């Protein structure tokens, strides 16, 4: 095998800037190519071999990564927040960015981030699309309430989105004129359509052969339903990439950042460097968890007595992460040892 060549890629929507260097740092070639599969294939035919490449994580990285992976000796994705050398540069353009990414790869200074397997990323895309549908569904429900309030129509808040009550409200309330009735019907049709789409997506993921056993194990944990289990499985990917529970908690955004200098130590609120999908889902699960688990209820009450309900919810969420990690690593169901303590074996 000949000497290794290193390639830095600066990826954008319409073009990809590249820089190819040998192990000594001499530039073999640089330039840019259109961001299409055909142009990537033509470009790879002229590359010296063997070669390894690196690129920054962007929304365009996934398909390029999958397309180059079979041809590269090694292919890495850089964490965008860690590439300070590029962000802090006085002169910055695509050619320089590709050059610096190439140097980071060549000198083994690249801040590599995790790239989930293709199968996981495809299913994660489906789950995140479901999250979009849920946000739109909530917006439509709020819009129905807003339209009724704007017209001064009295309604039962708990029953408003039930089909029978909604039909009766439109048919019998004299304060709803024809114009308002038309808008309300359109909103209701959208709610029904979005609900069916959301249910179909969740059902398809729950029945997926890649996920069904893993999701079933995770759902054996108290307060872990199908949405939390699917979110954990698809956002975490391979659970063994976390060497400790603390690192998983940090990834889920359930702890604050620390800034220390000399004898001064300052802790900030919850860090923004997190997986926002996991953070939101786990916080929602933690709000419900004390109702389903005596152990988590005791934990919540103990933390709440210290004077902060939000911190109590965070403590429960961290405990759920510990449960999820144990079940996922051990690949076994969560079971009860006695009436007071639950654990994962």
mmCIF file of N, CA, C and O in Angstrom, residues 234-289:
data_model
loop_
_atom_site.group_PDB
_atom_site.id
_atom_site.type_symbol
_atom_site.label_atom_id
_atom_site.label_comp_id
_atom_site.label_asym_id
_atom_site.label_seq_id
_atom_site.Cartn_x
_atom_site.Cartn_y
_atom_site.Cartn_z
ATOM 1 N N UNK A 234 -33.244 5.933 18.626
ATOM 2 C CA UNK A 234 -32.834 6.535 17.359
ATOM 3 C C UNK A 234 -31.916 7.734 17.537
ATOM 4 O O UNK A 234 -31.101 8.019 16.652
ATOM 5 N N UNK A 235 -32.036 8.456 18.639
ATOM 6 C CA UNK A 235 -31.156 9.603 18.863
ATOM 7 C C UNK A 235 -29.818 9.178 19.472
ATOM 8 O O UNK A 235 -28.779 9.762 19.168
ATOM 9 N N UNK A 236 -29.834 8.160 20.318
ATOM 10 C CA UNK A 236 -28.592 7.662 20.913
ATOM 11 C C UNK A 236 -27.819 6.833 19.906
ATOM 12 O O UNK A 236 -26.599 6.910 19.805
ATOM 13 N N UNK A 237 -28.533 6.025 19.128
ATOM 14 C CA UNK A 237 -27.854 5.153 18.176
ATOM 15 C C UNK A 237 -27.238 3.965 18.893
ATOM 16 O O UNK A 237 -27.937 3.121 19.448
ATOM 17 N N UNK A 238 -25.930 3.905 18.911
ATOM 18 C CA UNK A 238 -25.204 2.827 19.585
ATOM 19 C C UNK A 238 -24.874 3.273 21.004
ATOM 20 O O UNK A 238 -24.041 4.146 21.223
ATOM 21 N N UNK A 239 -25.508 2.646 21.980
ATOM 22 C CA UNK A 239 -25.403 3.110 23.365
ATOM 23 C C UNK A 239 -23.998 2.923 23.915
ATOM 24 O O UNK A 239 -23.576 3.664 24.826
ATOM 25 N N UNK A 240 -23.231 1.997 23.399
ATOM 26 C CA UNK A 240 -21.894 1.738 23.936
ATOM 27 C C UNK A 240 -20.901 2.834 23.585
ATOM 28 O O UNK A 240 -19.761 2.803 24.057
ATOM 29 N N UNK A 241 -21.304 3.795 22.793
ATOM 30 C CA UNK A 241 -20.397 4.919 22.524
ATOM 31 C C UNK A 241 -20.251 5.821 23.730
ATOM 32 O O UNK A 241 -19.346 6.661 23.778
ATOM 33 N N UNK A 242 -21.139 5.676 24.721
ATOM 34 C CA UNK A 242 -21.028 6.432 25.966
ATOM 35 C C UNK A 242 -20.344 5.558 27.008
ATOM 36 O O UNK A 242 -20.865 4.500 27.373
ATOM 37 N N UNK A 243 -19.203 6.028 27.493
ATOM 38 C CA UNK A 243 -18.444 5.229 28.456
ATOM 39 C C UNK A 243 -18.984 5.346 29.870
ATOM 40 O O UNK A 243 -18.600 4.572 30.742
ATOM 41 N N UNK A 244 -19.853 6.308 30.125
ATOM 42 C CA UNK A 244 -20.403 6.479 31.472
ATOM 43 C C UNK A 244 -21.790 7.099 31.387
ATOM 44 O O UNK A 244 -22.167 7.692 30.364
ATOM 45 N N UNK A 245 -22.537 6.969 32.478
ATOM 46 C CA UNK A 245 -23.869 7.568 32.551
ATOM 47 C C UNK A 245 -23.767 9.088 32.520
ATOM 48 O O UNK A 245 -24.615 9.771 31.940
ATOM 49 N N UNK A 246 -22.723 9.634 33.130
ATOM 50 C CA UNK A 246 -22.550 11.088 33.153
ATOM 51 C C UNK A 246 -22.448 11.660 31.738
ATOM 52 O O UNK A 246 -22.995 12.721 31.450
ATOM 53 N N UNK A 247 -21.753 10.958 30.866
ATOM 54 C CA UNK A 247 -21.615 11.439 29.493
ATOM 55 C C UNK A 247 -22.954 11.373 28.755
ATOM 56 O O UNK A 247 -23.268 12.256 27.950
ATOM 57 N N UNK A 248 -23.737 10.345 29.040
ATOM 58 C CA UNK A 248 -25.062 10.241 28.421
ATOM 59 C C UNK A 248 -25.972 11.356 28.931
ATOM 60 O O UNK A 248 -26.738 11.948 28.166
ATOM 61 N N UNK A 249 -25.890 11.656 30.236
ATOM 62 C CA UNK A 249 -26.686 12.744 30.808
ATOM 63 C C UNK A 249 -26.300 14.080 30.179
ATOM 64 O O UNK A 249 -27.162 14.902 29.858
ATOM 65 N N UNK A 250 -25.017 14.276 29.965
ATOM 66 C CA UNK A 250 -24.557 15.511 29.324
ATOM 67 C C UNK A 250 -25.067 15.607 27.896
ATOM 68 O O UNK A 250 -25.522 16.665 27.452
ATOM 69 N N UNK A 251 -25.023 14.497 27.155
ATOM 70 C CA UNK A 251 -25.505 14.482 25.773
ATOM 71 C C UNK A 251 -26.998 14.794 25.709
ATOM 72 O O UNK A 251 -27.464 15.453 24.783
ATOM 73 N N UNK A 252 -27.749 14.345 26.715
ATOM 74 C CA UNK A 252 -29.192 14.580 26.762
ATOM 75 C C UNK A 252 -29.543 15.982 27.243
ATOM 76 O O UNK A 252 -30.729 16.344 27.272
ATOM 77 N N UNK A 253 -28.556 16.773 27.647
ATOM 78 C CA UNK A 253 -28.819 18.145 28.066
ATOM 79 C C UNK A 253 -29.475 18.249 29.425
ATOM 80 O O UNK A 253 -30.281 19.153 29.658
ATOM 81 N N UNK A 254 -29.115 17.357 30.345
ATOM 82 C CA UNK A 254 -29.723 17.351 31.673
ATOM 83 C C UNK A 254 -28.763 17.833 32.754
ATOM 84 O O UNK A 254 -28.954 17.549 33.937
ATOM 85 N N UNK A 255 -27.728 18.556 32.345
ATOM 86 C CA UNK A 255 -26.788 19.125 33.301
ATOM 87 C C UNK A 255 -26.311 20.476 32.770
ATOM 88 O O UNK A 255 -26.443 20.771 31.584
ATOM 89 N N UNK A 256 -25.763 21.282 33.651
ATOM 90 C CA UNK A 256 -25.277 22.594 33.262
ATOM 91 C C UNK A 256 -23.821 22.555 32.828
ATOM 92 O O UNK A 256 -23.118 21.566 33.013
ATOM 93 N N UNK A 257 -23.372 23.646 32.230
ATOM 94 C CA UNK A 257 -21.974 23.768 31.831
ATOM 95 C C UNK A 257 -21.152 24.292 33.005
ATOM 96 O O UNK A 257 -21.682 24.894 33.941
ATOM 97 N N UNK A 258 -19.855 24.041 32.958
ATOM 98 C CA UNK A 258 -18.948 24.513 34.005
ATOM 99 C C UNK A 258 -17.855 25.381 33.382
ATOM 100 O O UNK A 258 -17.234 24.988 32.391
ATOM 101 N N UNK A 259 -17.638 26.544 33.966
ATOM 102 C CA UNK A 259 -16.571 27.446 33.519
ATOM 103 C C UNK A 259 -15.679 27.757 34.713
ATOM 104 O O UNK A 259 -16.096 28.411 35.664
ATOM 105 N N UNK A 260 -14.430 27.266 34.657
ATOM 106 C CA UNK A 260 -13.498 27.413 35.768
ATOM 107 C C UNK A 260 -12.269 28.182 35.321
ATOM 108 O O UNK A 260 -11.789 28.015 34.196
ATOM 109 N N UNK A 261 -11.768 29.023 36.205
ATOM 110 C CA UNK A 261 -10.536 29.760 35.954
ATOM 111 C C UNK A 261 -9.891 30.039 37.299
ATOM 112 O O UNK A 261 -10.436 30.772 38.128
ATOM 113 N N UNK A 262 -8.721 29.442 37.525
ATOM 114 C CA UNK A 262 -8.073 29.597 38.820
ATOM 115 C C UNK A 262 -8.910 28.967 39.919
ATOM 116 O O UNK A 262 -9.310 27.805 39.851
ATOM 117 N N UNK A 263 -9.187 29.761 40.941
ATOM 118 C CA UNK A 263 -10.006 29.271 42.054
ATOM 119 C C UNK A 263 -11.493 29.538 41.849
ATOM 120 O O UNK A 263 -12.309 29.215 42.711
ATOM 121 N N UNK A 264 -11.843 30.156 40.723
ATOM 122 C CA UNK A 264 -13.242 30.497 40.463
ATOM 123 C C UNK A 264 -13.907 29.396 39.653
ATOM 124 O O UNK A 264 -13.428 29.022 38.584
ATOM 125 N N UNK A 265 -14.999 28.903 40.178
ATOM 126 C CA UNK A 265 -15.776 27.881 39.486
ATOM 127 C C UNK A 265 -17.204 28.408 39.344
ATOM 128 O O UNK A 265 -17.852 28.754 40.331
ATOM 129 N N UNK A 266 -17.675 28.484 38.107
ATOM 130 C CA UNK A 266 -19.016 28.995 37.859
ATOM 131 C C UNK A 266 -19.789 27.984 37.028
ATOM 132 O O UNK A 266 -19.346 27.567 35.968
ATOM 133 N N UNK A 267 -20.941 27.582 37.551
ATOM 134 C CA UNK A 267 -21.809 26.659 36.834
ATOM 135 C C UNK A 267 -22.975 27.419 36.214
ATOM 136 O O UNK A 267 -23.568 28.280 36.862
ATOM 137 N N UNK A 268 -23.279 27.080 34.985
ATOM 138 C CA UNK A 268 -24.348 27.756 34.257
ATOM 139 C C UNK A 268 -25.601 26.890 34.270
ATOM 140 O O UNK A 268 -25.550 25.713 34.656
ATOM 141 N N UNK A 269 -26.752 27.434 33.868
ATOM 142 C CA UNK A 269 -27.952 26.599 33.713
ATOM 143 C C UNK A 269 -27.744 25.524 32.652
ATOM 144 O O UNK A 269 -26.647 25.364 32.117
ATOM 145 N N UNK A 270 -28.790 24.820 32.331
ATOM 146 C CA UNK A 270 -28.685 23.714 31.377
ATOM 147 C C UNK A 270 -27.975 24.146 30.101
ATOM 148 O O UNK A 270 -28.308 25.155 29.495
ATOM 149 N N UNK A 271 -27.002 23.355 29.699
ATOM 150 C CA UNK A 271 -26.185 23.693 28.540
ATOM 151 C C UNK A 271 -26.997 23.607 27.260
ATOM 152 O O UNK A 271 -27.874 22.760 27.103
ATOM 153 N N UNK A 272 -26.686 24.504 26.315
ATOM 154 C CA UNK A 272 -27.324 24.477 25.003
ATOM 155 C C UNK A 272 -26.674 23.439 24.080
ATOM 156 O O UNK A 272 -27.201 23.159 23.014
ATOM 157 N N UNK A 273 -25.527 22.910 24.482
ATOM 158 C CA UNK A 273 -24.877 21.878 23.686
ATOM 159 C C UNK A 273 -25.458 20.524 24.099
ATOM 160 O O UNK A 273 -24.956 19.860 24.999
ATOM 161 N N UNK A 274 -26.530 20.127 23.424
ATOM 162 C CA UNK A 274 -27.240 18.917 23.793
ATOM 163 C C UNK A 274 -28.047 18.435 22.615
ATOM 164 O O UNK A 274 -28.165 19.127 21.608
ATOM 165 N N UNK A 275 -28.601 17.239 22.762
ATOM 166 C CA UNK A 275 -29.561 16.738 21.783
ATOM 167 C C UNK A 275 -30.939 17.224 22.232
ATOM 168 O O UNK A 275 -31.509 16.697 23.192
ATOM 169 N N UNK A 276 -31.475 18.220 21.553
ATOM 170 C CA UNK A 276 -32.712 18.857 22.001
ATOM 171 C C UNK A 276 -33.903 17.912 21.932
ATOM 172 O O UNK A 276 -34.847 18.043 22.721
ATOM 173 N N UNK A 277 -33.880 16.958 20.998
ATOM 174 C CA UNK A 277 -34.996 16.017 20.884
ATOM 175 C C UNK A 277 -35.047 15.103 22.108
ATOM 176 O O UNK A 277 -36.121 14.856 22.672
ATOM 177 N N UNK A 278 -33.881 14.605 22.531
ATOM 178 C CA UNK A 278 -33.828 13.763 23.719
ATOM 179 C C UNK A 278 -34.167 14.559 24.975
ATOM 180 O O UNK A 278 -34.884 14.075 25.854
ATOM 181 N N UNK A 279 -33.647 15.768 25.057
ATOM 182 C CA UNK A 279 -33.887 16.576 26.249
ATOM 183 C C UNK A 279 -35.384 16.817 26.455
ATOM 184 O O UNK A 279 -35.918 16.603 27.553
ATOM 185 N N UNK A 280 -36.072 17.237 25.412
ATOM 186 C CA UNK A 280 -37.500 17.513 25.516
ATOM 187 C C UNK A 280 -38.284 16.267 25.895
ATOM 188 O O UNK A 280 -39.147 16.295 26.783
ATOM 189 N N UNK A 281 -37.981 15.154 25.249
ATOM 190 C CA UNK A 281 -38.722 13.918 25.497
ATOM 191 C C UNK A 281 -38.495 13.404 26.908
ATOM 192 O O UNK A 281 -39.440 12.962 27.584
ATOM 193 N N UNK A 282 -37.253 13.454 27.380
ATOM 194 C CA UNK A 282 -36.951 12.944 28.725
ATOM 195 C C UNK A 282 -37.567 13.822 29.815
ATOM 196 O O UNK A 282 -38.010 13.309 30.845
ATOM 197 N N UNK A 283 -37.597 15.135 29.594
ATOM 198 C CA UNK A 283 -38.226 16.021 30.575
ATOM 199 C C UNK A 283 -39.733 15.735 30.651
ATOM 200 O O UNK A 283 -40.321 15.685 31.742
ATOM 201 N N UNK A 284 -40.357 15.515 29.508
ATOM 202 C CA UNK A 284 -41.781 15.188 29.503
ATOM 203 C C UNK A 284 -42.034 13.853 30.207
ATOM 204 O O UNK A 284 -42.997 13.702 30.964
ATOM 205 N N UNK A 285 -41.157 12.871 29.957
ATOM 206 C CA UNK A 285 -41.302 11.580 30.630
ATOM 207 C C UNK A 285 -41.094 11.715 32.131
ATOM 208 O O UNK A 285 -41.788 11.070 32.929
ATOM 209 N N UNK A 286 -40.142 12.572 32.537
ATOM 210 C CA UNK A 286 -39.860 12.759 33.961
ATOM 211 C C UNK A 286 -41.031 13.422 34.681
ATOM 212 O O UNK A 286 -41.252 13.177 35.875
ATOM 213 N N UNK A 287 -41.774 14.265 33.990
ATOM 214 C CA UNK A 287 -42.953 14.886 34.604
ATOM 215 C C UNK A 287 -44.024 13.857 34.939
ATOM 216 O O UNK A 287 -44.780 14.035 35.906
ATOM 217 N N UNK A 288 -44.108 12.784 34.139
ATOM 218 C CA UNK A 288 -45.121 11.752 34.346
ATOM 219 C C UNK A 288 -44.612 10.594 35.195
ATOM 220 O O UNK A 288 -45.411 9.840 35.768
ATOM 221 N N UNK A 289 -43.302 10.432 35.298
ATOM 222 C CA UNK A 289 -42.712 9.246 35.922
ATOM 223 C C UNK A 289 -43.154 8.995 37.361
ATOM 224 O O UNK A 289 -43.417 7.834 37.724
#
